[in-house]
């Protein structure tokens, strides 16, 4: 079982690499942060508090995440943009057998092709990790992205 300090460092390193993959437009790497059988859901705080399972984005396998990236690269038409993630300190819980859960606050700034920057989303990642030593470490079994606001001003093209 991970000592609390080790678990915190592992989750911090994981989140930094996750954000860097998205922020540097290495979207093909994004699905590799997830286990084969996983859940990725983007929702807002009110829907989460009411227990509503649907969200802005819903994927229940790594294959669905890979399809999303392929669609972004090949099929979807959206205004060119990129993100900059600002991540807070995760609150990590170590469970039986070393199972890790974490809640990490985030702020995402969207930078448009024109150079205009704006706060796009804020909220928290609610994560459940599995330790996949064969694949090199932690993988997300579940990431529920709970956004503070119930509205977004445009199509959410890139993953949060």
Short mmCIF file of N, CA, C and O in Angstrom, two decimals, residues 20-131:
data_model
loop_
_atom_site.label_atom_id
_atom_site.label_comp_id
_atom_site.label_asym_id
_atom_site.label_seq_id
_atom_site.Cartn_x
_atom_site.Cartn_y
_atom_site.Cartn_z
N UNK A 20 -0.52 18.04 -19.61
CA UNK A 20 0.48 18.37 -20.62
C UNK A 20 0.12 17.75 -21.97
O UNK A 20 0.31 18.36 -23.02
N UNK A 21 -0.40 16.53 -21.96
CA UNK A 21 -0.79 15.87 -23.21
C UNK A 21 -1.88 16.67 -23.92
O UNK A 21 -1.83 16.86 -25.14
N UNK A 22 -2.86 17.15 -23.18
CA UNK A 22 -3.94 17.93 -23.78
C UNK A 22 -3.44 19.31 -24.19
O UNK A 22 -3.67 19.76 -25.32
N UNK A 23 -2.73 19.98 -23.30
CA UNK A 23 -2.29 21.35 -23.55
C UNK A 23 -1.29 21.45 -24.70
O UNK A 23 -1.20 22.48 -25.36
N UNK A 24 -0.53 20.38 -24.95
CA UNK A 24 0.46 20.40 -26.03
C UNK A 24 -0.09 19.80 -27.33
O UNK A 24 0.67 19.56 -28.26
N UNK A 25 -1.39 19.54 -27.37
CA UNK A 25 -2.06 18.98 -28.54
C UNK A 25 -1.57 17.59 -28.89
O UNK A 25 -1.60 17.17 -30.05
N UNK A 26 -1.14 16.83 -27.90
CA UNK A 26 -0.78 15.43 -28.09
C UNK A 26 -2.00 14.57 -27.73
O UNK A 26 -1.93 13.70 -26.86
N UNK A 27 -3.11 14.87 -28.38
CA UNK A 27 -4.39 14.24 -28.02
C UNK A 27 -4.38 12.72 -28.19
O UNK A 27 -5.13 12.02 -27.52
N UNK A 28 -3.55 12.21 -29.08
CA UNK A 28 -3.48 10.77 -29.27
C UNK A 28 -2.98 10.07 -28.00
O UNK A 28 -3.27 8.90 -27.79
N UNK A 29 -2.25 10.78 -27.15
CA UNK A 29 -1.79 10.21 -25.87
C UNK A 29 -2.89 10.21 -24.82
O UNK A 29 -2.82 9.45 -23.86
N UNK A 30 -3.88 11.09 -24.95
CA UNK A 30 -4.91 11.25 -23.92
C UNK A 30 -5.59 9.93 -23.53
O UNK A 30 -5.69 9.63 -22.35
N UNK A 31 -6.05 9.09 -24.47
CA UNK A 31 -6.71 7.85 -24.05
C UNK A 31 -5.81 6.90 -23.27
O UNK A 31 -6.30 6.08 -22.49
N UNK A 32 -4.49 7.01 -23.44
CA UNK A 32 -3.59 6.09 -22.74
C UNK A 32 -3.55 6.34 -21.23
O UNK A 32 -3.01 5.51 -20.50
N UNK A 33 -4.12 7.42 -20.78
CA UNK A 33 -4.19 7.69 -19.34
C UNK A 33 -5.33 6.91 -18.68
O UNK A 33 -5.46 6.95 -17.46
N UNK A 34 -6.11 6.21 -19.48
CA UNK A 34 -7.28 5.49 -18.98
C UNK A 34 -7.08 3.98 -19.11
O UNK A 34 -6.41 3.51 -20.04
N UNK A 35 -7.70 3.24 -18.21
CA UNK A 35 -7.76 1.79 -18.32
C UNK A 35 -8.63 1.44 -19.53
O UNK A 35 -9.42 2.27 -20.00
N UNK A 36 -8.50 0.20 -20.02
CA UNK A 36 -9.33 -0.23 -21.15
C UNK A 36 -10.81 -0.06 -20.84
O UNK A 36 -11.56 0.47 -21.65
N UNK A 37 -11.24 -0.56 -19.70
CA UNK A 37 -12.62 -0.38 -19.23
C UNK A 37 -12.60 0.80 -18.28
O UNK A 37 -12.03 0.71 -17.18
N UNK A 38 -13.18 1.89 -18.70
CA UNK A 38 -13.09 3.12 -17.91
C UNK A 38 -14.37 3.92 -18.09
O UNK A 38 -15.22 3.59 -18.91
N UNK A 39 -14.45 4.98 -17.33
CA UNK A 39 -15.54 5.94 -17.47
C UNK A 39 -14.93 7.33 -17.51
O UNK A 39 -14.11 7.67 -16.64
N UNK A 40 -15.29 8.10 -18.53
CA UNK A 40 -14.93 9.52 -18.62
C UNK A 40 -16.23 10.27 -18.85
O UNK A 40 -16.93 10.02 -19.82
N UNK A 41 -16.53 11.15 -17.92
CA UNK A 41 -17.79 11.88 -18.01
C UNK A 41 -17.52 13.32 -17.62
O UNK A 41 -16.83 13.59 -16.64
N UNK A 42 -18.05 14.25 -18.41
CA UNK A 42 -17.99 15.67 -18.10
C UNK A 42 -19.41 16.11 -17.79
O UNK A 42 -20.32 15.91 -18.58
N UNK A 43 -19.57 16.71 -16.62
CA UNK A 43 -20.89 17.14 -16.18
C UNK A 43 -20.73 18.46 -15.42
O UNK A 43 -19.65 19.02 -15.36
N UNK A 44 -21.81 18.94 -14.85
CA UNK A 44 -21.71 20.15 -14.03
C UNK A 44 -22.19 19.85 -12.61
O UNK A 44 -22.86 18.84 -12.36
N UNK A 45 -21.83 20.72 -11.70
CA UNK A 45 -22.03 20.47 -10.27
C UNK A 45 -23.49 20.21 -9.91
O UNK A 45 -23.77 19.31 -9.10
N UNK A 46 -24.42 20.95 -10.51
CA UNK A 46 -25.83 20.75 -10.17
C UNK A 46 -26.31 19.36 -10.60
O UNK A 46 -27.02 18.68 -9.86
N UNK A 47 -25.94 18.94 -11.80
CA UNK A 47 -26.34 17.62 -12.28
C UNK A 47 -25.72 16.52 -11.42
O UNK A 47 -26.37 15.52 -11.10
N UNK A 48 -24.49 16.72 -11.04
CA UNK A 48 -23.80 15.72 -10.19
C UNK A 48 -24.47 15.64 -8.82
O UNK A 48 -24.68 14.56 -8.29
N UNK A 49 -24.84 16.79 -8.26
CA UNK A 49 -25.50 16.80 -6.95
C UNK A 49 -26.86 16.11 -7.01
O UNK A 49 -27.28 15.49 -6.02
N UNK A 50 -27.52 16.18 -8.15
CA UNK A 50 -28.82 15.53 -8.32
C UNK A 50 -28.70 14.07 -8.73
O UNK A 50 -29.70 13.38 -8.89
N UNK A 51 -27.45 13.59 -8.93
CA UNK A 51 -27.24 12.20 -9.30
C UNK A 51 -27.59 11.88 -10.74
O UNK A 51 -27.85 10.72 -11.07
N UNK A 52 -27.59 12.88 -11.60
CA UNK A 52 -27.94 12.66 -13.01
C UNK A 52 -26.71 12.09 -13.74
O UNK A 52 -25.64 12.70 -13.74
N UNK A 53 -26.85 10.92 -14.35
CA UNK A 53 -25.68 10.25 -14.92
C UNK A 53 -25.21 10.81 -16.27
O UNK A 53 -24.06 10.62 -16.63
N UNK A 54 -26.08 11.45 -17.02
CA UNK A 54 -25.68 11.97 -18.33
C UNK A 54 -24.76 13.17 -18.15
O UNK A 54 -24.70 13.77 -17.07
N UNK A 55 -24.07 13.50 -19.18
CA UNK A 55 -23.17 14.64 -19.10
C UNK A 55 -22.95 15.24 -20.47
O UNK A 55 -23.53 14.81 -21.47
N UNK A 56 -22.09 16.24 -20.50
CA UNK A 56 -21.72 16.88 -21.76
C UNK A 56 -20.94 15.91 -22.64
O UNK A 56 -21.06 15.91 -23.86
N UNK A 57 -20.10 15.12 -21.99
CA UNK A 57 -19.32 14.08 -22.67
C UNK A 57 -19.45 12.82 -21.83
O UNK A 57 -19.37 12.88 -20.60
N UNK A 58 -19.64 11.68 -22.49
CA UNK A 58 -19.76 10.41 -21.80
C UNK A 58 -19.06 9.34 -22.64
O UNK A 58 -19.38 9.17 -23.82
N UNK A 59 -18.11 8.66 -22.05
CA UNK A 59 -17.42 7.54 -22.71
C UNK A 59 -17.18 6.47 -21.67
O UNK A 59 -16.73 6.77 -20.56
N UNK A 60 -17.46 5.23 -22.03
CA UNK A 60 -17.28 4.14 -21.05
C UNK A 60 -16.25 3.10 -21.48
O UNK A 60 -16.31 1.95 -21.05
N UNK A 61 -15.31 3.52 -22.33
CA UNK A 61 -14.19 2.64 -22.68
C UNK A 61 -13.08 3.49 -23.29
O UNK A 61 -13.32 4.59 -23.80
N UNK A 62 -11.87 2.96 -23.25
CA UNK A 62 -10.75 3.65 -23.89
C UNK A 62 -11.00 3.75 -25.40
O UNK A 62 -10.64 4.74 -26.02
N UNK A 63 -11.63 2.73 -25.98
CA UNK A 63 -11.93 2.76 -27.42
C UNK A 63 -12.80 3.97 -27.77
O UNK A 63 -12.61 4.59 -28.82
N UNK A 64 -13.76 4.30 -26.92
CA UNK A 64 -14.61 5.48 -27.18
C UNK A 64 -13.78 6.76 -27.12
O UNK A 64 -14.03 7.69 -27.89
N UNK A 65 -12.80 6.81 -26.23
CA UNK A 65 -11.92 7.98 -26.14
C UNK A 65 -11.05 8.09 -27.39
O UNK A 65 -10.83 9.18 -27.91
N UNK A 66 -10.56 6.95 -27.86
CA UNK A 66 -9.76 6.94 -29.09
C UNK A 66 -10.61 7.41 -30.27
O UNK A 66 -10.12 8.16 -31.13
N UNK A 67 -11.87 6.98 -30.33
CA UNK A 67 -12.77 7.43 -31.39
C UNK A 67 -12.99 8.94 -31.32
O UNK A 67 -13.07 9.62 -32.35
N UNK A 68 -13.08 9.46 -30.11
CA UNK A 68 -13.28 10.91 -29.94
C UNK A 68 -12.08 11.67 -30.50
O UNK A 68 -12.24 12.68 -31.19
N UNK A 69 -10.88 11.20 -30.22
CA UNK A 69 -9.68 11.86 -30.74
C UNK A 69 -9.65 11.77 -32.26
O UNK A 69 -9.36 12.76 -32.94
N UNK A 70 -9.97 10.60 -32.81
CA UNK A 70 -9.99 10.44 -34.26
C UNK A 70 -11.00 11.41 -34.89
O UNK A 70 -10.72 12.03 -35.93
N UNK A 71 -12.15 11.56 -34.27
CA UNK A 71 -13.16 12.49 -34.78
C UNK A 71 -12.66 13.93 -34.72
O UNK A 71 -12.88 14.71 -35.66
N UNK A 72 -11.96 14.29 -33.65
CA UNK A 72 -11.42 15.64 -33.54
C UNK A 72 -10.39 15.91 -34.64
O UNK A 72 -10.33 17.01 -35.18
N UNK A 73 -9.62 14.90 -34.96
CA UNK A 73 -8.56 15.07 -35.96
C UNK A 73 -9.09 15.01 -37.40
O UNK A 73 -8.56 15.67 -38.28
N UNK A 74 -10.12 14.20 -37.63
CA UNK A 74 -10.51 13.90 -39.00
C UNK A 74 -11.89 14.38 -39.41
O UNK A 74 -12.12 14.61 -40.60
N UNK A 75 -12.82 14.49 -38.49
CA UNK A 75 -14.21 14.73 -38.90
C UNK A 75 -14.80 16.03 -38.36
O UNK A 75 -15.51 16.73 -39.09
N UNK A 76 -14.56 16.34 -37.12
CA UNK A 76 -15.20 17.50 -36.50
C UNK A 76 -14.61 18.80 -37.03
O UNK A 76 -13.41 18.89 -37.28
N UNK A 77 -15.46 19.78 -37.17
CA UNK A 77 -15.03 21.11 -37.57
C UNK A 77 -15.30 22.04 -36.39
O UNK A 77 -16.43 22.16 -35.92
N UNK A 78 -14.25 22.65 -35.89
CA UNK A 78 -14.38 23.57 -34.77
C UNK A 78 -13.28 24.62 -34.87
O UNK A 78 -12.25 24.40 -35.51
N UNK A 79 -13.53 25.75 -34.25
CA UNK A 79 -12.56 26.83 -34.27
C UNK A 79 -11.29 26.40 -33.57
O UNK A 79 -11.33 25.83 -32.47
N UNK A 80 -10.16 26.63 -34.20
CA UNK A 80 -8.88 26.23 -33.63
C UNK A 80 -8.70 26.86 -32.26
O UNK A 80 -8.92 28.06 -32.08
N UNK A 81 -8.28 26.03 -31.32
CA UNK A 81 -8.10 26.48 -29.94
C UNK A 81 -7.17 25.53 -29.23
O UNK A 81 -6.90 24.43 -29.69
N UNK A 82 -6.69 25.98 -28.09
CA UNK A 82 -5.90 25.11 -27.22
C UNK A 82 -6.21 25.47 -25.79
O UNK A 82 -6.83 26.50 -25.52
N UNK A 83 -5.80 24.60 -24.89
CA UNK A 83 -6.07 24.79 -23.46
C UNK A 83 -4.77 24.95 -22.69
O UNK A 83 -3.72 24.46 -23.10
N UNK A 84 -4.92 25.58 -21.54
CA UNK A 84 -3.87 25.59 -20.51
C UNK A 84 -4.57 25.20 -19.21
O UNK A 84 -5.44 25.91 -18.72
N UNK A 85 -4.17 24.05 -18.67
CA UNK A 85 -4.72 23.56 -17.41
C UNK A 85 -3.92 24.12 -16.24
O UNK A 85 -2.69 24.08 -16.26
N UNK A 86 -4.61 24.60 -15.24
CA UNK A 86 -4.01 24.98 -13.97
C UNK A 86 -4.63 24.03 -12.94
O UNK A 86 -5.86 24.03 -12.77
N UNK A 87 -3.80 23.20 -12.33
CA UNK A 87 -4.30 22.16 -11.44
C UNK A 87 -3.98 22.49 -9.99
O UNK A 87 -2.86 22.94 -9.69
N UNK A 88 -4.93 22.24 -9.13
CA UNK A 88 -4.71 22.39 -7.70
C UNK A 88 -4.15 21.10 -7.10
O UNK A 88 -3.96 20.10 -7.79
N UNK A 89 -3.91 21.15 -5.82
CA UNK A 89 -3.40 19.99 -5.10
C UNK A 89 -4.51 18.96 -4.95
O UNK A 89 -5.59 19.29 -4.46
N UNK A 90 -4.26 17.73 -5.37
CA UNK A 90 -5.30 16.70 -5.21
C UNK A 90 -5.47 16.29 -3.75
O UNK A 90 -4.50 16.26 -2.99
N UNK A 91 -6.70 15.98 -3.41
CA UNK A 91 -7.01 15.37 -2.12
C UNK A 91 -7.09 13.87 -2.41
O UNK A 91 -7.99 13.42 -3.10
N UNK A 92 -6.11 13.12 -1.92
CA UNK A 92 -5.96 11.71 -2.26
C UNK A 92 -6.39 10.85 -1.08
O UNK A 92 -6.03 11.13 0.07
N UNK A 93 -7.13 9.80 -1.39
CA UNK A 93 -7.51 8.81 -0.39
C UNK A 93 -6.96 7.46 -0.84
O UNK A 93 -7.14 7.07 -2.01
N UNK A 94 -6.29 6.79 0.07
CA UNK A 94 -5.74 5.47 -0.21
C UNK A 94 -6.65 4.46 0.47
O UNK A 94 -6.85 4.49 1.68
N UNK A 95 -7.22 3.56 -0.34
CA UNK A 95 -8.15 2.56 0.18
C UNK A 95 -7.49 1.20 0.34
O UNK A 95 -6.26 1.06 0.30
N UNK A 96 -8.33 0.22 0.52
CA UNK A 96 -7.86 -1.15 0.68
C UNK A 96 -7.05 -1.59 -0.52
O UNK A 96 -7.39 -1.29 -1.66
N UNK A 97 -5.96 -2.29 -0.25
CA UNK A 97 -5.11 -2.78 -1.33
C UNK A 97 -4.39 -1.68 -2.08
O UNK A 97 -3.87 -1.91 -3.17
N UNK A 98 -4.35 -0.47 -1.53
CA UNK A 98 -3.66 0.63 -2.18
C UNK A 98 -4.47 1.35 -3.24
O UNK A 98 -3.94 2.18 -3.97
N UNK A 99 -5.78 1.03 -3.34
CA UNK A 99 -6.63 1.70 -4.33
C UNK A 99 -6.64 3.21 -4.07
O UNK A 99 -6.77 3.64 -2.93
N UNK A 100 -6.49 3.97 -5.13
CA UNK A 100 -6.42 5.43 -5.00
C UNK A 100 -7.67 6.09 -5.56
O UNK A 100 -8.14 5.73 -6.64
N UNK A 101 -8.15 7.06 -4.81
CA UNK A 101 -9.18 7.96 -5.27
C UNK A 101 -8.68 9.37 -5.01
O UNK A 101 -7.92 9.59 -4.06
N UNK A 102 -9.08 10.30 -5.86
CA UNK A 102 -8.61 11.67 -5.69
C UNK A 102 -9.64 12.65 -6.20
O UNK A 102 -10.43 12.34 -7.10
N UNK A 103 -9.60 13.82 -5.61
CA UNK A 103 -10.37 14.96 -6.10
C UNK A 103 -9.38 16.09 -6.32
O UNK A 103 -8.68 16.49 -5.38
N UNK A 104 -9.32 16.59 -7.56
CA UNK A 104 -8.34 17.61 -7.93
C UNK A 104 -9.04 18.81 -8.54
O UNK A 104 -9.70 18.68 -9.58
N UNK A 105 -8.90 19.99 -7.95
CA UNK A 105 -9.50 21.18 -8.56
C UNK A 105 -8.71 21.59 -9.81
O UNK A 105 -7.49 21.37 -9.90
N UNK A 106 -9.44 22.16 -10.78
CA UNK A 106 -8.78 22.60 -12.01
C UNK A 106 -9.38 23.91 -12.49
O UNK A 106 -10.51 24.26 -12.16
N UNK A 107 -8.60 24.59 -13.30
CA UNK A 107 -9.02 25.77 -14.05
C UNK A 107 -8.45 25.58 -15.44
O UNK A 107 -7.28 25.24 -15.60
N UNK A 108 -9.29 25.75 -16.45
CA UNK A 108 -8.83 25.61 -17.83
C UNK A 108 -9.04 26.93 -18.55
O UNK A 108 -10.15 27.47 -18.59
N UNK A 109 -7.95 27.45 -19.09
CA UNK A 109 -7.98 28.66 -19.91
C UNK A 109 -7.97 28.21 -21.36
O UNK A 109 -7.18 27.34 -21.76
N UNK A 110 -8.88 28.77 -22.15
CA UNK A 110 -8.93 28.45 -23.58
C UNK A 110 -8.27 29.58 -24.35
O UNK A 110 -8.59 30.76 -24.14
N UNK A 111 -7.34 29.21 -25.23
CA UNK A 111 -6.64 30.18 -26.06
C UNK A 111 -7.08 29.96 -27.50
O UNK A 111 -6.89 28.88 -28.07
N UNK A 112 -7.68 30.97 -28.08
CA UNK A 112 -8.19 30.87 -29.45
C UNK A 112 -7.08 31.18 -30.45
O UNK A 112 -6.03 31.73 -30.08
N UNK A 113 -7.31 30.88 -31.71
CA UNK A 113 -6.32 31.13 -32.76
C UNK A 113 -5.97 32.61 -32.84
O UNK A 113 -4.86 32.97 -33.23
N UNK A 114 -6.90 33.47 -32.45
CA UNK A 114 -6.66 34.92 -32.48
C UNK A 114 -5.72 35.37 -31.36
O UNK A 114 -5.28 36.50 -31.35
N UNK A 115 -5.47 34.48 -30.40
CA UNK A 115 -4.67 34.83 -29.24
C UNK A 115 -5.49 35.20 -28.03
O UNK A 115 -4.97 35.34 -26.93
N UNK A 116 -6.80 35.37 -28.22
CA UNK A 116 -7.67 35.70 -27.10
C UNK A 116 -7.69 34.54 -26.10
O UNK A 116 -7.85 33.38 -26.48
N UNK A 117 -7.51 34.87 -24.83
CA UNK A 117 -7.55 33.87 -23.76
C UNK A 117 -8.70 34.18 -22.83
O UNK A 117 -8.99 35.34 -22.54
N UNK A 118 -9.37 33.11 -22.36
CA UNK A 118 -10.47 33.29 -21.42
C UNK A 118 -10.59 32.05 -20.55
O UNK A 118 -10.21 30.95 -20.95
N UNK A 119 -11.10 32.26 -19.34
CA UNK A 119 -11.39 31.11 -18.49
C UNK A 119 -12.50 30.33 -19.17
O UNK A 119 -13.57 30.87 -19.47
N UNK A 120 -12.24 29.06 -19.44
CA UNK A 120 -13.21 28.22 -20.14
C UNK A 120 -13.98 27.34 -19.17
O UNK A 120 -15.18 27.17 -19.29
N UNK A 121 -13.27 26.77 -18.20
CA UNK A 121 -13.93 25.87 -17.26
C UNK A 121 -13.17 25.86 -15.94
O UNK A 121 -11.95 25.99 -15.91
N UNK A 122 -13.93 25.68 -14.87
CA UNK A 122 -13.34 25.42 -13.56
C UNK A 122 -14.16 24.31 -12.92
O UNK A 122 -15.32 24.08 -13.28
N UNK A 123 -13.54 23.61 -12.00
CA UNK A 123 -14.25 22.52 -11.35
C UNK A 123 -13.28 21.59 -10.66
O UNK A 123 -12.23 22.02 -10.18
N UNK A 124 -13.64 20.31 -10.65
CA UNK A 124 -12.80 19.31 -10.00
C UNK A 124 -12.90 17.98 -10.73
O UNK A 124 -13.96 17.62 -11.24
N UNK A 125 -11.77 17.31 -10.79
CA UNK A 125 -11.73 15.93 -11.28
C UNK A 125 -12.05 15.02 -10.10
O UNK A 125 -11.45 15.15 -9.03
N UNK A 126 -12.96 14.10 -10.28
CA UNK A 126 -13.27 13.07 -9.30
C UNK A 126 -12.78 11.76 -9.90
O UNK A 126 -13.38 11.26 -10.87
N UNK A 127 -11.69 11.23 -9.37
CA UNK A 127 -10.98 10.13 -10.00
C UNK A 127 -10.94 8.87 -9.15
O UNK A 127 -10.86 8.93 -7.92
N UNK A 128 -10.94 7.76 -9.87
CA UNK A 128 -10.66 6.45 -9.26
C UNK A 128 -9.59 5.83 -10.15
O UNK A 128 -9.77 5.70 -11.36
N UNK A 129 -8.47 5.47 -9.54
CA UNK A 129 -7.32 4.95 -10.28
C UNK A 129 -7.17 3.45 -10.10
O UNK A 129 -7.57 2.89 -9.08
N UNK A 130 -6.55 2.83 -11.10
CA UNK A 130 -6.06 1.47 -10.98
C UNK A 130 -4.56 1.53 -11.23
O UNK A 130 -4.07 2.40 -11.95
N UNK A 131 -3.84 0.62 -10.60
CA UNK A 131 -2.39 0.56 -10.78
C UNK A 131 -2.10 -0.50 -11.82
O UNK A 131 -2.27 -1.69 -11.56
#
